[in-house]
Short mmCIF file of C-alpha atoms in Angstrom, two decimals:
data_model
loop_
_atom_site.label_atom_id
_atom_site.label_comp_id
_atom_site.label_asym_id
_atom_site.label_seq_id
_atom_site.Cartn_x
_atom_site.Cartn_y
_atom_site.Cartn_z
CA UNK A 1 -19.71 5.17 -7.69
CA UNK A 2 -18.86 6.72 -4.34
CA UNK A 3 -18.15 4.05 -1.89
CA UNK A 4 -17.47 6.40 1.30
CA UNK A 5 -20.24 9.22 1.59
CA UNK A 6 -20.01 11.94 4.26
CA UNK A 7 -23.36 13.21 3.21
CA UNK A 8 -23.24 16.09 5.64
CA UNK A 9 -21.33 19.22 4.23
CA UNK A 10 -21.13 20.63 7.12
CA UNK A 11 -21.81 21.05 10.87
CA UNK A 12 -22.25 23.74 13.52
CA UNK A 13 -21.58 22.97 17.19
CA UNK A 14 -21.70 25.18 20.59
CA UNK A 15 -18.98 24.96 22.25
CA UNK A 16 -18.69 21.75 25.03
CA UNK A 17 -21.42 19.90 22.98
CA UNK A 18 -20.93 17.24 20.70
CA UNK A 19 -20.35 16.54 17.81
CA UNK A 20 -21.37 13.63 15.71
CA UNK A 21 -19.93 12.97 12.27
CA UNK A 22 -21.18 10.49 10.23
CA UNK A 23 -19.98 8.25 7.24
CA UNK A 24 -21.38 5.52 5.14
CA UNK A 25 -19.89 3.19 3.06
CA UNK A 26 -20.87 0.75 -0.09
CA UNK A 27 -17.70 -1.73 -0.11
CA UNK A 28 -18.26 -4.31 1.83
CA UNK A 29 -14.40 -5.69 1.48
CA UNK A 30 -13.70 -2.48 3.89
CA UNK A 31 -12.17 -3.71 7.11
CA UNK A 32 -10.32 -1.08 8.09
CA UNK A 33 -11.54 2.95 8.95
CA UNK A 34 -9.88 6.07 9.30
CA UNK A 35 -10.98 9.72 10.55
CA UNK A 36 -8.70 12.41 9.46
CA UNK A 37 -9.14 16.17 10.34
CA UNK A 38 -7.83 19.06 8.10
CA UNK A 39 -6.91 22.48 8.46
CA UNK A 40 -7.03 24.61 5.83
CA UNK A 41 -3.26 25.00 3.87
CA UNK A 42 -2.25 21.79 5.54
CA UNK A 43 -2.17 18.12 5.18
CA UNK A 44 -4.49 15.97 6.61
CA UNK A 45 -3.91 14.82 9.79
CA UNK A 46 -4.36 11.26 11.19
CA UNK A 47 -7.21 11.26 13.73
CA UNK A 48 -8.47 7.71 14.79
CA UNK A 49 -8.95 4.25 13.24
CA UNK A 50 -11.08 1.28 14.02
CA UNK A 51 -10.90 -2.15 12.98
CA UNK A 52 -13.66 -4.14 11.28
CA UNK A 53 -13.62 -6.58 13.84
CA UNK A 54 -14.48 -4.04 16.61
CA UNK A 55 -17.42 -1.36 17.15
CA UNK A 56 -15.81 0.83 19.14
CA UNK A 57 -12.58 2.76 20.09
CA UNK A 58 -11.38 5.56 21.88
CA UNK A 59 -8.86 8.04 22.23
CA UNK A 60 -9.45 10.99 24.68
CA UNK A 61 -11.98 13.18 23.39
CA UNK A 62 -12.87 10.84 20.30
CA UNK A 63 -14.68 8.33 19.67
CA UNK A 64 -15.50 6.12 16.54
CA UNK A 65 -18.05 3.90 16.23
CA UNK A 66 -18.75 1.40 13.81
CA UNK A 67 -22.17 -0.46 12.59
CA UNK A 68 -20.99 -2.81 10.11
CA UNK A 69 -24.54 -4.61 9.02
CA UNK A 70 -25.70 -1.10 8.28
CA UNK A 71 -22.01 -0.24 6.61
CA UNK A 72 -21.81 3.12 9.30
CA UNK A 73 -19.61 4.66 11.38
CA UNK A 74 -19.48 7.82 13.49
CA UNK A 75 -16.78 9.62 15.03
CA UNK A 76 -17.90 11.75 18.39
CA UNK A 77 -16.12 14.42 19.82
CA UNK A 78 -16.81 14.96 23.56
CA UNK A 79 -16.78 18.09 24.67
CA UNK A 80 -16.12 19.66 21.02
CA UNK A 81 -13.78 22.66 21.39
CA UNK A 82 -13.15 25.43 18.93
CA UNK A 83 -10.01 24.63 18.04
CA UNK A 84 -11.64 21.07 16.97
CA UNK A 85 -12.87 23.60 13.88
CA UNK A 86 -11.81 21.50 10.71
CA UNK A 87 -12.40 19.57 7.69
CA UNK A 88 -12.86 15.66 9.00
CA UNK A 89 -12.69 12.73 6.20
CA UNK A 90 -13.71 9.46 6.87
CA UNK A 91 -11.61 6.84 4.64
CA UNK A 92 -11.36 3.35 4.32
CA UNK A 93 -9.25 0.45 3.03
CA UNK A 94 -9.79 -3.20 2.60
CA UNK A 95 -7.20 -5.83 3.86
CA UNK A 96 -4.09 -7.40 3.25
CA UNK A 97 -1.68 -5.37 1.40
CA UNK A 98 -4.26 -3.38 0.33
CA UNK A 99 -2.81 0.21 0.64
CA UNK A 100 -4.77 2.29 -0.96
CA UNK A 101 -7.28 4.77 1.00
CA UNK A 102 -10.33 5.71 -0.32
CA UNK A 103 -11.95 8.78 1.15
CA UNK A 104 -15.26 10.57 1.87
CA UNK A 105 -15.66 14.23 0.72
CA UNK A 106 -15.31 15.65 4.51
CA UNK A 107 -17.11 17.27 6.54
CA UNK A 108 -16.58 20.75 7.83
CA UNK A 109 -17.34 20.43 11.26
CA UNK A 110 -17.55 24.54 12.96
CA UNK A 111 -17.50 24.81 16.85
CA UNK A 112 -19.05 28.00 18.04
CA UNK A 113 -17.13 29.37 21.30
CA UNK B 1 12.02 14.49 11.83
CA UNK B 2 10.80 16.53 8.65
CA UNK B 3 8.22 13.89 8.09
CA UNK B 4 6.46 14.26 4.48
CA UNK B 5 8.15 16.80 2.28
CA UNK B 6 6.42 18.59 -0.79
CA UNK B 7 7.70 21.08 -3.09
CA UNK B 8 6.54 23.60 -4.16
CA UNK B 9 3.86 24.83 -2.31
CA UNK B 10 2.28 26.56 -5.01
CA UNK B 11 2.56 26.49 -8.90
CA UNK B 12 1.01 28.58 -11.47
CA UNK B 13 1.35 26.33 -15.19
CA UNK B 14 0.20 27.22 -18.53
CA UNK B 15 -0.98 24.35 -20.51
CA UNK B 16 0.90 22.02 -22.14
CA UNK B 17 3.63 23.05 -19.82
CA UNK B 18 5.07 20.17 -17.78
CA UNK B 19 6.59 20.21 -14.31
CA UNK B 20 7.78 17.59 -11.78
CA UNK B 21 5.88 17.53 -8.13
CA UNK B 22 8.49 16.52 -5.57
CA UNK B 23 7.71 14.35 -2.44
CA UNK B 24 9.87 13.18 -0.06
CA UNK B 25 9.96 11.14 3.37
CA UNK B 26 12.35 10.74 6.14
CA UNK B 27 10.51 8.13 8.04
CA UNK B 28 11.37 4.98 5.78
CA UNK B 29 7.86 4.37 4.94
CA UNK B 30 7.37 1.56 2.16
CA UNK B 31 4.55 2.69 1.06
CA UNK B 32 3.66 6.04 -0.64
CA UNK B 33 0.74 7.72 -3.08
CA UNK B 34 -0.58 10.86 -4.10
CA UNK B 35 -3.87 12.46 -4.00
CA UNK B 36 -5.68 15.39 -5.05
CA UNK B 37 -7.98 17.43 -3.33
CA UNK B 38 -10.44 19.05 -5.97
CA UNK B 39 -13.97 21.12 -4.03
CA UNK B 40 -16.43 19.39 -3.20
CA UNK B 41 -14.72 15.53 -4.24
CA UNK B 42 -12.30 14.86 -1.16
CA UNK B 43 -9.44 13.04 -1.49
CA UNK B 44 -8.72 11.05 -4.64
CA UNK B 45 -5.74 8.61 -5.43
CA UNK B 46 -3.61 9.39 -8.45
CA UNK B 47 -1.07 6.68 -7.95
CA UNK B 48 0.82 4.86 -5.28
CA UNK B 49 3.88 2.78 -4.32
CA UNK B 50 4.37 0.29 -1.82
CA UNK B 51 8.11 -0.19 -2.19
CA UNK B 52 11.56 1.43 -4.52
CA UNK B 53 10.63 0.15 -8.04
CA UNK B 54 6.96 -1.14 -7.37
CA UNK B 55 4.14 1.71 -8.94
CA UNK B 56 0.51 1.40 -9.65
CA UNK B 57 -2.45 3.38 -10.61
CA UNK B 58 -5.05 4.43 -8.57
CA UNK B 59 -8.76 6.30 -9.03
CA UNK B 60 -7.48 9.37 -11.46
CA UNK B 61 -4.09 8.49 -13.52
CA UNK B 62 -4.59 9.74 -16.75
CA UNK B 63 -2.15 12.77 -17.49
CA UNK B 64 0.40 12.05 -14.18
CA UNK B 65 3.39 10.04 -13.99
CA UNK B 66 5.44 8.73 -11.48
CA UNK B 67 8.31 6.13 -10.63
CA UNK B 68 10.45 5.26 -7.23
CA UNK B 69 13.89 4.98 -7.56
CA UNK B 70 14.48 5.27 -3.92
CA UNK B 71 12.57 4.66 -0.56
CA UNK B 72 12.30 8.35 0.25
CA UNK B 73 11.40 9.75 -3.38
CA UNK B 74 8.28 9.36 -4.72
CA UNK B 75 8.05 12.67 -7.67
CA UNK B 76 4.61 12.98 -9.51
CA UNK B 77 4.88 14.28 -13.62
CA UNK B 78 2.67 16.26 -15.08
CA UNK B 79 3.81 15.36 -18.67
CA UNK B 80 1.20 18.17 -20.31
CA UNK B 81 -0.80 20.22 -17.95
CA UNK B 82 -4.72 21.21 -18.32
CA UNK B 83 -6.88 23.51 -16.93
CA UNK B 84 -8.54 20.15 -14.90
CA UNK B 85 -5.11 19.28 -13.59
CA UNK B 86 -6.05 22.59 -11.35
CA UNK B 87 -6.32 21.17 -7.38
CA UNK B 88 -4.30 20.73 -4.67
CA UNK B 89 -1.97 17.51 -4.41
CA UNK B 90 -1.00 15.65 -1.34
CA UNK B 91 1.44 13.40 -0.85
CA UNK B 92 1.05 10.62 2.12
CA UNK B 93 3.67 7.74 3.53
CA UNK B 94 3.00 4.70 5.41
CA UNK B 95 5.26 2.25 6.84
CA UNK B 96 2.96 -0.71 6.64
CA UNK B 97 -0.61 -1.62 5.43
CA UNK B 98 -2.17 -2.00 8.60
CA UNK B 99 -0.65 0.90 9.65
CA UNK B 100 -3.27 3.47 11.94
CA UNK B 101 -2.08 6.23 10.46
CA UNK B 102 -1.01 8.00 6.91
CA UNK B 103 1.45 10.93 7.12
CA UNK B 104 0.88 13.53 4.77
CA UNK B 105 2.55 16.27 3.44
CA UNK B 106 1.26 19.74 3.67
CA UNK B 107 0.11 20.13 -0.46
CA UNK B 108 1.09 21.74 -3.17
CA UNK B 109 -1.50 24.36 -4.90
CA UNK B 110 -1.84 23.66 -8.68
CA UNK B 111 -3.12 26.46 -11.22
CA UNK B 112 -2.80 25.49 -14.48
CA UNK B 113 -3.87 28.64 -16.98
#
């Protein structure tokens, strides 16, 4: 049972557009949500986060937003740049001492110069 | 600040061999896990720690071993590789569980033959 689904493989932007990335989830003991972008042969790298308790936040270029009666949330990037070209996870975690991540398949997001 | 260490960064097993996966951190995080990253699947938990002594399972176990002797440390055991033990692992830190952010480590590639 997948509880976080990026059901968009991919994506294809132009260049200064944006781009919207989606990801649902099934657990409704998530409070917490992470975006993470990878490169390929690297890590993952810590994007932005948003807190159950909020629907919004913001951090330059990206923005997450989160719809928690229809178990949502979307991460923006305005304008989308081609070195924005990536792999982006959404993951989530419940509460507490809760440390463990549980993460979306990704989506590969391509920006088009 | 070296951040999350992995070695190797790739490995070519045949089965039944074993070999040790090492991780290590610099940052004093409490908390560490390891994931693979199989096509197609994302990112799934193999096993975690959230302190020196303390480890627990996560989504995939079965055929991996681990144990935390010290903060920094966290080595994952392949006891008796298979062919489906073929992925790429990541190791990740955190310092706390409400922490915005998960450091990772930059893989190691897997083949097991």
């Amino acid at each position: 049972d997948q509880q976080v689904k990026q059901n968009s493989p991919s994506l294809s932007v132009q260049e200064g557009r944006i781009s919207i990335l989606n990801c649902d989830y099934t657990n409704s003991m998530f409070d917490y949500f992470l975006w993470y972008k990878k490169y390929p042969a690297e890590g993952p790298t810590f994007l932005i986060s948003i807190s159950s308790i909020k629907d919004k936040n913001e951090d330059g270029r990206f923005t997450v937003f989160l719809n928690k009666s229809a178990k949502h949330l979307s991460l923006h990037i305005v304008p989308s740049q081609p070195g924005d070209s990536a792999v982006y996870f959404c993951a989530a975690k419940s509460g507490g001492s809760n440390y463990k991540l549980t993460f979306g398949k990704g989506t590969l997001l391509t920006v088009n110069p | 600040n070296a951040g999350v260490t992995q070695t190797p960064k790739f490995q070519v097993l045949k089965t039944g061999q074993s070999m040790t996966l090492q991780c290590a951190q610099d940052m004093n995080h409490e908390y560490m896990s390891w994931y693979r990253q199989d096509p197609g699947m994302g990112l799934r938990l193999i096993h975690y720690s959230v302190g020196a002594g303390i480890t627990d399972q996560g989504e995939v176990p079965n055929g991996y071993n681990v144990s935390r002797s010290t903060t920094e440390d966290f080595p994952l055991r392949l006891l008796s590789a298979a062919p489906s033990q073929t992925s790429v692992y990541f190791c990740a830190s955190s310092y706390d569980s409400q922490n915005y952010g998960y450091t990772f480590g930059s893989g190691t590639r897997l083949t097991v033959v």
